[in-house]
Short mmCIF file of C-alpha atoms in Angstrom, two decimals:
data_model
loop_
_atom_site.label_atom_id
_atom_site.label_comp_id
_atom_site.label_asym_id
_atom_site.label_seq_id
_atom_site.Cartn_x
_atom_site.Cartn_y
_atom_site.Cartn_z
CA VAL I 1 0.17 -0.12 -0.35
CA PRO I 2 1.57 3.15 -1.00
CA ASN I 3 2.51 5.21 2.48
CA GLY I 4 1.33 2.77 4.29
CA GLU I 5 -2.07 4.73 3.54
CA PRO I 6 -5.56 2.94 5.08
CA CYS I 7 -6.05 -0.32 3.16
CA ALA I 8 -9.81 -0.28 3.48
CA SER I 9 -12.27 0.07 0.16
CA PRO I 10 -13.34 3.42 -0.75
CA LEU I 11 -16.99 2.07 0.43
CA GLU I 12 -15.46 1.13 3.39
CA LEU I 13 -14.38 4.41 3.92
CA PHE I 14 -17.45 6.19 2.68
CA ASN I 15 -19.25 4.38 5.36
CA SER I 16 -16.40 5.51 7.77
CA ILE I 17 -16.86 9.12 7.03
CA ALA I 18 -20.40 9.16 7.52
CA THR I 19 -20.61 7.08 10.46
CA GLN I 20 -18.03 9.40 12.02
CA GLY I 21 -19.75 12.47 10.99
CA GLU I 22 -22.50 11.31 12.83
CA LEU I 23 -20.30 10.97 16.05
CA VAL I 24 -19.26 14.24 15.75
CA ARG I 25 -22.84 15.85 15.10
CA SER I 26 -24.04 13.81 18.38
CA LEU I 27 -20.90 15.08 20.23
CA LYS I 28 -21.21 18.55 19.46
CA ALA I 29 -25.01 18.36 20.18
CA GLY I 30 -24.95 16.85 23.69
CA LYS I 31 -22.19 19.43 24.45
CA ALA I 32 -19.18 16.63 24.90
CA PRO I 33 -16.06 18.07 26.34
CA LYS I 34 -14.25 19.67 23.82
CA ASP I 35 -11.13 17.61 23.37
CA GLU I 36 -13.46 14.87 22.63
CA ILE I 37 -14.84 16.57 19.88
CA ASP I 38 -11.34 18.06 18.67
CA SER I 39 -10.60 13.69 18.58
CA ALA I 40 -13.46 13.39 16.79
CA VAL I 41 -13.39 15.58 14.40
CA LYS I 42 -9.68 14.96 13.88
CA MET I 43 -10.49 11.50 12.84
CA LEU I 44 -12.88 12.60 10.40
CA LEU I 45 -10.58 14.72 8.57
CA PHE I 46 -7.83 11.82 8.27
CA LEU I 47 -10.47 9.61 7.02
CA LYS I 48 -11.77 12.37 4.29
CA MET I 49 -8.08 12.81 3.51
CA SER I 50 -7.50 8.76 3.07
CA TYR I 51 -10.54 8.86 0.93
CA LYS I 52 -9.31 11.79 -1.40
CA ASP I 53 -6.14 9.79 -1.63
CA ALA I 54 -8.03 6.38 -2.86
CA MET I 55 -10.22 7.99 -4.67
CA GLY I 56 -8.61 11.25 -6.50
CA GLU I 57 -11.71 13.45 -5.09
CA ASP I 58 -13.50 14.68 -2.25
CA TYR I 59 -16.09 13.15 -0.31
CA LYS I 60 -19.52 14.00 -1.12
CA ALA I 61 -22.12 12.80 1.51
CA ASP I 62 -24.86 12.06 -1.22
CA CYS I 63 -22.12 10.69 -3.80
CA PRO I 64 -21.32 7.01 -2.55
CA PRO I 65 -17.87 5.39 -4.58
CA ARG I 66 -18.37 3.95 -8.23
CA ASN I 67 -16.69 0.32 -7.47
CA THR I 68 -12.71 1.54 -8.36
CA ALA I 69 -10.22 -1.21 -9.09
CA SER I 70 -8.17 -0.42 -5.93
CA GLU I 71 -10.99 -2.39 -4.05
CA SER I 72 -9.35 -5.42 -5.78
CA ASN I 73 -5.65 -4.35 -4.85
CA CYS I 74 -5.99 -4.56 -1.48
CA GLY I 75 -6.01 -7.72 -0.69
CA SER I 76 -6.49 -9.43 2.44
CA ASP I 77 -5.61 -6.43 4.45
CA ALA I 78 -9.31 -5.27 3.14
CA THR I 79 -10.92 -7.31 5.99
CA GLU I 80 -9.32 -4.67 8.58
CA ALA I 81 -11.93 -1.87 8.14
CA GLU I 82 -10.10 0.04 10.78
CA GLU I 83 -6.40 1.22 10.59
CA ASP I 84 -5.11 2.11 13.37
CA PHE I 85 -4.71 5.89 13.55
CA VAL I 86 -2.10 7.53 15.65
CA ASP I 87 -1.31 10.86 16.05
CA PRO I 88 -0.10 13.27 19.03
CA TRP I 89 -3.91 13.67 20.22
CA THR I 90 -5.69 10.54 19.61
CA VAL I 91 -4.77 6.70 19.43
CA GLN I 92 -7.53 4.22 17.82
CA THR I 93 -7.34 0.85 17.43
CA SER I 94 -9.99 -1.84 16.78
CA SER I 95 -8.22 -4.82 18.05
CA ALA I 96 -8.01 -5.46 21.65
CA LYS I 97 -4.15 -6.54 21.12
CA GLY I 98 -3.65 -2.65 20.69
CA ILE I 99 -1.79 -1.05 17.91
CA ASP I 100 -0.25 -2.87 14.93
CA TYR I 101 3.58 -1.64 15.53
CA ASP I 102 4.86 -3.39 12.91
CA LYS I 103 2.79 -1.49 10.30
CA LEU I 104 3.24 1.52 12.27
CA ILE I 105 6.91 1.49 11.64
CA VAL I 106 6.44 0.89 7.95
CA ARG I 107 3.78 3.67 8.03
CA PHE I 108 5.95 5.94 9.98
CA GLY I 109 9.25 5.01 7.85
CA SER I 110 11.21 4.54 10.94
CA SER I 111 13.24 1.56 11.81
CA LYS I 112 12.58 -1.54 14.33
CA ILE I 113 14.84 -1.98 17.58
CA ASP I 114 16.08 -5.46 16.99
CA LYS I 115 18.37 -7.64 18.78
CA GLU I 116 21.48 -6.47 17.08
CA LEU I 117 20.73 -2.76 17.72
CA ILE I 118 20.09 -3.42 21.68
CA ASN I 119 23.26 -5.70 21.95
CA ARG I 120 25.26 -2.81 20.96
CA ILE I 121 23.35 -0.79 23.38
CA GLU I 122 24.73 -3.21 25.80
CA ARG I 123 28.32 -2.98 24.48
CA ALA I 124 28.13 0.73 24.27
CA THR I 125 26.88 1.26 28.11
CA GLY I 126 28.22 -1.66 29.69
CA GLN I 127 25.06 -2.31 31.26
CA ARG I 128 22.03 -5.17 30.98
CA PRO I 129 19.46 -3.53 28.35
CA HIS I 130 16.50 -2.02 30.36
CA ARG I 131 13.44 -3.85 30.67
CA PHE I 132 11.97 -1.72 28.10
CA LEU I 133 14.31 -2.94 25.11
CA ARG I 134 13.96 -6.28 26.06
CA ARG I 135 10.21 -6.64 25.60
CA GLY I 136 10.21 -4.51 22.79
CA ILE I 137 8.26 -1.84 24.63
CA PHE I 138 10.74 1.00 23.31
CA PHE I 139 10.35 -0.98 19.48
CA SER I 140 11.32 2.11 16.89
CA HIS I 141 13.84 4.13 16.26
CA ARG I 142 15.36 6.88 13.75
CA ASP I 143 19.06 6.79 13.42
CA MET I 144 19.94 5.62 16.87
CA ASN I 145 23.08 3.68 15.35
CA GLN I 146 24.71 7.29 14.61
CA VAL I 147 24.21 8.33 18.16
CA LEU I 148 25.85 5.06 19.31
CA ASN I 149 28.56 5.73 16.43
CA ALA I 150 29.34 9.42 18.14
CA TYR I 151 28.92 7.83 21.79
CA GLU I 152 31.58 5.24 21.07
CA ASN I 153 34.00 7.78 19.29
CA LYS I 154 33.82 9.73 22.22
CA GLN I 155 31.37 12.42 20.10
CA PRO I 156 28.90 13.84 22.58
CA PHE I 157 24.84 13.90 22.43
CA TYR I 158 21.92 14.81 24.51
CA LEU I 159 18.53 13.60 25.46
CA TYR I 160 14.91 15.35 25.21
CA THR I 161 11.75 14.55 26.11
CA GLY I 162 8.78 16.27 27.75
CA ARG I 163 5.18 16.50 28.80
CA GLY I 164 2.29 18.53 28.11
CA PRO I 165 1.06 19.51 31.27
CA SER I 166 -2.97 19.26 30.61
CA SER I 167 -3.43 18.44 34.35
CA GLU I 168 -2.38 18.07 38.01
CA ALA I 169 -3.45 14.31 37.27
CA MET I 170 -0.37 12.11 35.89
CA HIS I 171 -1.04 8.02 35.61
CA VAL I 172 1.76 5.55 35.54
CA GLY I 173 1.55 5.03 31.65
CA HIS I 174 3.27 8.83 31.72
CA LEU I 175 5.97 7.76 33.76
CA ILE I 176 7.29 5.56 30.62
CA PRO I 177 8.87 7.60 28.68
CA PHE I 178 10.79 9.20 31.92
CA ILE I 179 12.01 6.25 33.88
CA PHE I 180 13.46 5.10 30.13
CA THR I 181 14.85 8.55 29.97
CA LYS I 182 16.48 8.25 33.09
CA TRP I 183 17.76 5.04 32.68
CA LEU I 184 19.13 6.51 29.30
CA GLN I 185 20.75 9.27 31.34
CA ASP I 186 22.51 7.08 33.90
CA VAL I 187 24.05 4.67 31.43
CA PHE I 188 25.31 6.78 28.92
CA ASN I 189 26.01 9.89 31.64
CA VAL I 190 24.42 12.53 29.25
CA PRO I 191 22.43 16.00 29.77
CA LEU I 192 18.90 15.85 29.59
CA VAL I 193 16.26 18.53 28.80
CA ILE I 194 12.31 18.50 29.66
CA GLN I 195 10.38 20.26 27.98
CA MET I 196 6.80 21.42 29.81
CA THR I 197 4.47 22.57 26.97
CA ASP I 198 2.03 24.85 29.36
CA ASP I 199 1.89 26.99 26.33
CA GLU I 200 0.11 24.07 24.11
CA LYS I 201 -2.03 23.28 26.79
CA TYR I 202 -3.59 26.76 26.87
CA LEU I 203 -3.77 26.98 22.92
CA TRP I 204 -5.40 23.63 23.17
CA LYS I 205 -7.30 22.89 26.27
CA ASP I 206 -9.80 25.44 28.31
CA LEU I 207 -7.14 26.36 30.40
CA THR I 208 -5.90 30.09 31.98
CA LEU I 209 -1.99 30.80 31.44
CA ASP I 210 -1.78 30.40 35.06
CA GLN I 211 -3.46 26.94 35.51
CA ALA I 212 -1.26 25.64 32.42
CA TYR I 213 1.85 27.03 34.25
CA GLY I 214 0.93 25.94 37.21
CA TYR I 215 0.22 22.47 35.74
CA ALA I 216 3.79 22.25 34.58
CA VAL I 217 5.23 22.85 38.00
CA GLU I 218 3.16 20.16 39.53
CA ASN I 219 3.47 17.76 36.89
CA ALA I 220 7.46 18.45 37.05
CA LYS I 221 7.50 17.33 41.06
CA ASP I 222 6.43 13.88 39.50
CA ILE I 223 8.94 13.96 36.84
CA ILE I 224 11.88 14.73 39.38
CA ALA I 225 10.44 12.11 41.86
CA CYS I 226 11.78 9.67 39.19
CA GLY I 227 14.98 10.23 40.34
CA PHE I 228 16.76 12.49 37.63
CA ASP I 229 20.20 13.85 38.53
CA ILE I 230 19.93 17.52 39.31
CA ASN I 231 23.27 18.42 37.66
CA LYS I 232 22.25 16.75 34.47
CA THR I 233 18.72 17.64 33.91
CA PHE I 234 17.28 21.19 33.02
CA ILE I 235 13.71 20.97 32.94
CA PHE I 236 11.54 24.15 31.41
CA SER I 237 8.12 25.71 30.79
CA ASP I 238 7.73 27.35 27.74
CA LEU I 239 5.82 30.09 29.04
CA ASP I 240 8.87 30.69 31.20
CA TYR I 241 11.93 30.10 29.37
CA MET I 242 10.68 31.13 26.11
CA GLY I 243 10.96 34.92 27.03
CA THR I 244 14.16 34.34 28.72
CA SER I 245 16.30 32.77 25.89
CA PRO I 246 16.97 34.22 22.98
CA GLY I 247 18.92 31.37 21.61
CA PHE I 248 15.62 29.13 22.26
CA TYR I 249 13.44 31.86 20.22
CA LYS I 250 15.99 32.10 17.53
CA ASN I 251 15.85 28.68 16.56
CA VAL I 252 11.75 29.03 16.98
CA VAL I 253 11.66 32.10 14.28
CA LYS I 254 14.24 29.64 11.75
CA ILE I 255 11.91 26.71 12.16
CA GLN I 256 8.85 28.90 11.66
CA LYS I 257 10.58 30.53 8.27
CA HIS I 258 11.10 26.92 6.95
CA VAL I 259 7.51 25.10 7.59
CA THR I 260 4.89 25.99 5.03
CA PHE I 261 1.26 26.29 6.22
CA ASN I 262 0.34 22.96 3.78
CA GLN I 263 3.03 21.27 5.56
CA VAL I 264 1.40 21.75 9.11
CA LYS I 265 -1.94 21.29 7.46
CA GLY I 266 -1.05 17.90 6.31
CA ILE I 267 0.97 16.35 9.26
CA PHE I 268 -1.34 17.64 11.76
CA GLY I 269 -4.28 18.36 10.50
CA PHE I 270 -5.11 21.77 11.39
CA THR I 271 -8.03 23.45 9.41
CA ASP I 272 -8.76 27.03 8.83
CA SER I 273 -10.38 27.82 11.85
CA ASP I 274 -7.85 26.56 13.98
CA CYS I 275 -6.03 29.41 16.20
CA ILE I 276 -2.68 30.82 14.67
CA GLY I 277 -1.21 29.96 17.86
CA LYS I 278 -2.06 26.07 17.04
CA ILE I 279 0.10 26.56 13.27
CA SER I 280 3.17 28.01 14.82
CA PHE I 281 3.20 25.59 18.07
CA PRO I 282 5.08 22.91 16.24
CA ALA I 283 8.44 24.66 15.52
CA ILE I 284 8.33 25.40 19.85
CA GLN I 285 8.06 21.85 20.23
CA ALA I 286 10.97 21.50 17.67
CA ALA I 287 13.23 23.78 18.96
CA PRO I 288 14.66 21.84 21.85
CA SER I 289 15.96 19.32 19.30
CA PHE I 290 18.91 22.01 18.44
CA SER I 291 21.70 21.88 20.98
CA SER I 292 21.84 26.20 20.37
CA SER I 293 18.32 26.73 22.03
CA PHE I 294 19.94 25.84 25.65
CA PRO I 295 23.35 28.21 25.10
CA GLN I 296 23.54 27.78 29.18
CA ILE I 297 24.28 24.56 28.92
CA PHE I 298 26.04 23.95 25.46
CA GLY I 299 28.01 27.49 25.09
CA ASP I 300 27.84 28.08 21.49
CA ARG I 301 28.03 24.33 20.32
CA THR I 302 25.65 23.98 17.35
CA ASP I 303 26.22 20.54 16.75
CA ILE I 304 25.82 18.18 19.30
CA GLN I 305 22.99 15.76 18.57
CA CYS I 306 19.84 15.05 20.18
CA LEU I 307 17.85 12.06 21.29
CA ILE I 308 14.47 12.22 21.70
CA CYS I 309 11.90 10.01 23.55
CA ALA I 310 8.63 9.70 22.24
CA ILE I 311 5.84 8.02 20.05
CA ASP I 312 2.72 9.77 19.29
CA GLN I 313 4.53 12.84 19.35
CA ASP I 314 6.76 11.59 15.91
CA PRO I 315 4.92 13.67 13.37
CA TYR I 316 6.34 16.92 15.17
CA PHE I 317 9.83 15.33 14.82
CA ARG I 318 9.28 14.16 11.00
CA MET I 319 9.21 17.97 10.45
CA THR I 320 11.78 19.01 12.66
CA ARG I 321 14.06 16.36 10.66
CA ASP I 322 13.36 17.84 7.43
CA VAL I 323 13.80 21.56 8.42
CA ALA I 324 17.20 20.53 10.24
CA PRO I 325 19.67 20.30 7.56
CA ARG I 326 17.99 23.70 5.90
CA ILE I 327 18.99 25.47 8.79
CA GLY I 328 22.34 23.77 9.39
CA TYR I 329 21.79 21.46 12.65
CA PRO I 330 22.19 17.72 12.94
CA LYS I 331 19.10 15.56 12.55
CA PRO I 332 17.39 14.78 16.00
CA ALA I 333 17.49 10.77 16.71
CA LEU I 334 14.44 9.38 18.11
CA LEU I 335 13.17 6.27 20.14
CA HIS I 336 9.56 5.34 20.15
CA SER I 337 7.55 3.58 22.78
CA THR I 338 4.42 1.49 22.64
CA PHE I 339 1.33 2.93 24.08
CA PHE I 340 0.76 2.22 27.68
CA PRO I 341 -2.58 0.41 27.66
CA ALA I 342 -5.86 1.86 29.55
CA LEU I 343 -6.95 -0.30 31.94
CA GLN I 344 -10.38 -1.39 29.99
CA GLY I 345 -8.36 -2.73 27.33
CA ALA I 346 -5.73 -1.80 24.66
CA GLN I 347 -7.80 0.04 21.99
CA THR I 348 -7.71 3.03 23.51
CA LYS I 349 -4.80 5.34 25.10
CA MET I 350 -5.49 6.30 28.80
CA SER I 351 -7.29 9.44 29.42
CA ALA I 352 -6.87 11.94 32.28
CA SER I 353 -10.23 12.94 32.63
CA ASP I 354 -11.12 9.22 33.23
CA PRO I 355 -10.03 8.26 36.73
CA ASN I 356 -10.81 4.58 36.32
CA SER I 357 -9.00 4.33 33.01
CA SER I 358 -5.61 4.06 34.67
CA ILE I 359 -3.62 3.71 37.72
CA PHE I 360 -2.86 7.15 38.90
CA LEU I 361 -0.31 8.65 40.81
CA ILE I 362 -2.40 9.88 43.64
CA ASP I 363 -4.18 6.57 43.93
CA THR I 364 -4.03 5.03 47.72
CA ALA I 365 -3.16 1.30 47.94
CA LYS I 366 -6.92 0.68 47.92
CA GLN I 367 -7.80 2.56 45.01
CA ILE I 368 -5.37 0.60 43.04
CA LYS I 369 -6.55 -2.75 44.51
CA THR I 370 -9.94 -1.63 43.78
CA LYS I 371 -9.28 -0.40 40.02
CA VAL I 372 -7.40 -3.39 39.20
CA ASN I 373 -9.75 -6.19 40.38
CA LYS I 374 -13.00 -4.56 38.98
CA HIS I 375 -11.47 -2.39 35.75
CA ALA I 376 -8.38 -4.01 34.27
CA PHE I 377 -9.71 -6.24 31.13
CA SER I 378 -9.00 -9.63 31.51
CA GLY I 379 -8.01 -12.31 28.99
CA GLY I 380 -9.46 -15.00 31.04
CA ARG I 381 -12.36 -17.40 30.39
CA ASP I 382 -16.01 -16.79 31.68
CA THR I 383 -16.23 -19.97 33.91
CA ILE I 384 -13.30 -21.22 35.81
CA GLU I 385 -13.76 -24.75 34.83
CA GLU I 386 -13.34 -23.12 31.07
CA HIS I 387 -10.22 -21.01 32.11
CA ARG I 388 -8.59 -24.01 33.61
CA GLN I 389 -9.49 -26.24 30.47
CA PHE I 390 -8.53 -23.37 27.64
CA GLY I 391 -6.18 -20.95 29.56
CA GLY I 392 -6.30 -17.52 29.43
CA ASN I 393 -5.27 -15.03 26.73
CA CYS I 394 -2.16 -12.72 27.78
CA ASP I 395 -2.17 -10.70 24.52
CA VAL I 396 -5.26 -9.10 25.71
CA ASP I 397 -5.49 -8.89 29.42
CA VAL I 398 -4.38 -5.68 30.40
CA SER I 399 -2.79 -6.94 34.02
CA PHE I 400 -0.42 -9.15 32.20
CA MET I 401 0.22 -6.05 29.53
CA TYR I 402 0.92 -3.49 32.55
CA LEU I 403 3.30 -6.43 34.10
CA THR I 404 5.65 -6.56 31.32
CA PHE I 405 6.04 -2.74 31.73
CA PHE I 406 6.80 -3.04 35.58
CA LEU I 407 7.85 -6.33 36.88
CA GLU I 408 11.78 -6.40 36.18
CA ASP I 409 11.89 -10.17 36.85
CA ASP I 410 11.88 -11.89 33.03
CA ASP I 411 12.04 -15.37 34.50
CA LYS I 412 8.68 -14.84 36.96
CA LEU I 413 7.25 -12.74 33.51
CA GLU I 414 7.65 -15.71 31.36
CA GLN I 415 6.40 -18.27 34.56
CA ILE I 416 3.07 -16.02 34.67
CA ARG I 417 2.35 -15.88 31.13
CA LYS I 418 3.09 -19.46 30.92
CA ASP I 419 0.77 -20.22 33.98
CA TYR I 420 -1.90 -17.98 32.58
CA THR I 421 -1.65 -19.70 29.31
CA SER I 422 -1.95 -22.63 30.50
CA GLY I 423 -5.25 -22.19 32.86
CA ALA I 424 -2.62 -22.93 35.81
CA MET I 425 -3.19 -19.52 36.94
CA LEU I 426 -6.79 -17.64 37.23
CA THR I 427 -7.01 -14.08 36.63
CA GLY I 428 -7.71 -13.05 40.42
CA GLU I 429 -4.63 -14.60 40.94
CA LEU I 430 -2.79 -12.58 38.09
CA LYS I 431 -4.93 -9.49 39.32
CA LYS I 432 -3.30 -10.19 42.53
CA MET I 433 0.11 -9.96 40.89
CA LEU I 434 -0.24 -7.17 39.49
CA ILE I 435 -1.58 -5.30 42.53
CA ASP I 436 1.28 -6.60 44.54
CA VAL I 437 3.67 -4.89 41.98
CA LEU I 438 1.89 -1.38 41.46
CA GLN I 439 0.71 -1.01 45.20
CA PRO I 440 4.72 -0.25 46.13
CA LEU I 441 5.85 1.25 43.12
CA ILE I 442 3.13 3.99 43.42
CA ALA I 443 3.90 4.14 47.17
CA GLU I 444 7.72 4.74 46.58
CA HIS I 445 6.89 7.53 44.22
CA GLN I 446 4.20 8.99 45.96
CA ALA I 447 7.20 9.54 48.89
CA ARG I 448 9.83 10.63 46.84
CA ARG I 449 7.47 13.13 45.23
CA LYS I 450 6.79 14.76 49.16
CA GLU I 451 10.64 15.22 49.38
CA VAL I 452 10.34 17.28 45.98
CA THR I 453 10.16 21.19 47.73
CA ASP I 454 9.28 24.08 45.81
CA GLU I 455 13.13 25.16 45.77
CA ILE I 456 14.30 21.58 44.47
CA VAL I 457 11.54 22.80 41.43
CA ARG I 458 13.12 25.86 41.20
CA GLU I 459 16.75 24.27 40.69
CA PHE I 460 15.65 21.91 38.28
CA MET I 461 13.85 24.80 36.17
CA THR I 462 16.50 27.49 36.36
CA PRO I 463 19.10 27.66 32.78
CA ARG I 464 22.12 26.35 34.06
CA LYS I 465 25.19 24.88 32.91
CA LEU I 466 25.09 21.13 33.54
CA SER I 467 27.95 18.57 34.34
CA PHE I 468 29.09 16.04 31.26
CA ASP I 469 32.20 14.91 30.17
CA PHE I 470 32.27 15.91 26.54
CA GLN I 471 33.76 18.96 25.71
#
């Protein structure tokens, strides 16, 4: 399929657009939350674009497609009516197993993190690979080999990750990029910048500037509680840093000059009714990819490569990589992780607005137990007899998925997989194992967060020289 476009037949697309249009209308009529409507509209635009690509003409409600040759070309994939849909705001799949990541790699044009690359990381760092690498949770990359080449030749690089502070509530899924970035910082011994996009949240959500900045500071406490090294980590709020850093703003303007409105419309689905702040925001998220955005850290170096941890943000960085050579900077490398499934199942990404969709960092031990027992989607059978006879399905069981993220012991995880698949272990027992992993994990996080004073946050958020080996 060219460009990895959805391989639904034109008629299926036509019907999907009609259904999605109905959904948008009913959400608007029912005064649904703004972000829910926005997300449904995004999907509608994506379907209409796919239809136009397939048919060469715009979708018209009263004009279903005539039979076209492209229907028969679609082959066996045509049965998958819904293609996985991923952008910075929406993650949709119709499969209980979650997103098909191999397809996503083809569609994003990135590379798979294979055994060879993992072995190379192990050789370069002298450390056992993180469980997220061993288990394919970080599954795809762009130019990671280039970063390793540089590192092996004592050339510098730095890390960049971020968080959109849309509320005070952060859930365990939000920790994934930070847990991994902390490991990378430790084993490679490199500086790290963490962007809090409070400006983005102000533009996209119904928040005041003060609220957005307040959430950035609160979220920063949770991030600091992951254990980042204060001597090697700079956390910044866009609202705060952009006004004090000419180096950063100059890079934003350079990027803005080299990206057209047509490009961002194509990448992000912006429409004529989006505010101009949204349209220029991608340049702000791109700027930390360039070392000259941080003169306090890197002095006048413009040539230090950046390694970014993300997945749903990939469109931003495809754009950044496209612009980089045109403004004389190295392209940032990327590592992508899989999505953390909602308790209700892997069809969706969690939502901070639904307290039952995930385990939140403020949950008590009792809330964790109740949520897992009551809401975690189970791959078990309907009755104990059936379960003993046929076994459970780890591919769709959310408790098992969560254990792959948080249980460190590979052998124990494999034993659980075997026991659950064979029917020797029941769903209740599997859930208990997850509860026993999550309760101390969250309790320890809460204890560390309590230690984070406003003074410590201020220190992390002050532009300063960081300590690192390379000259």
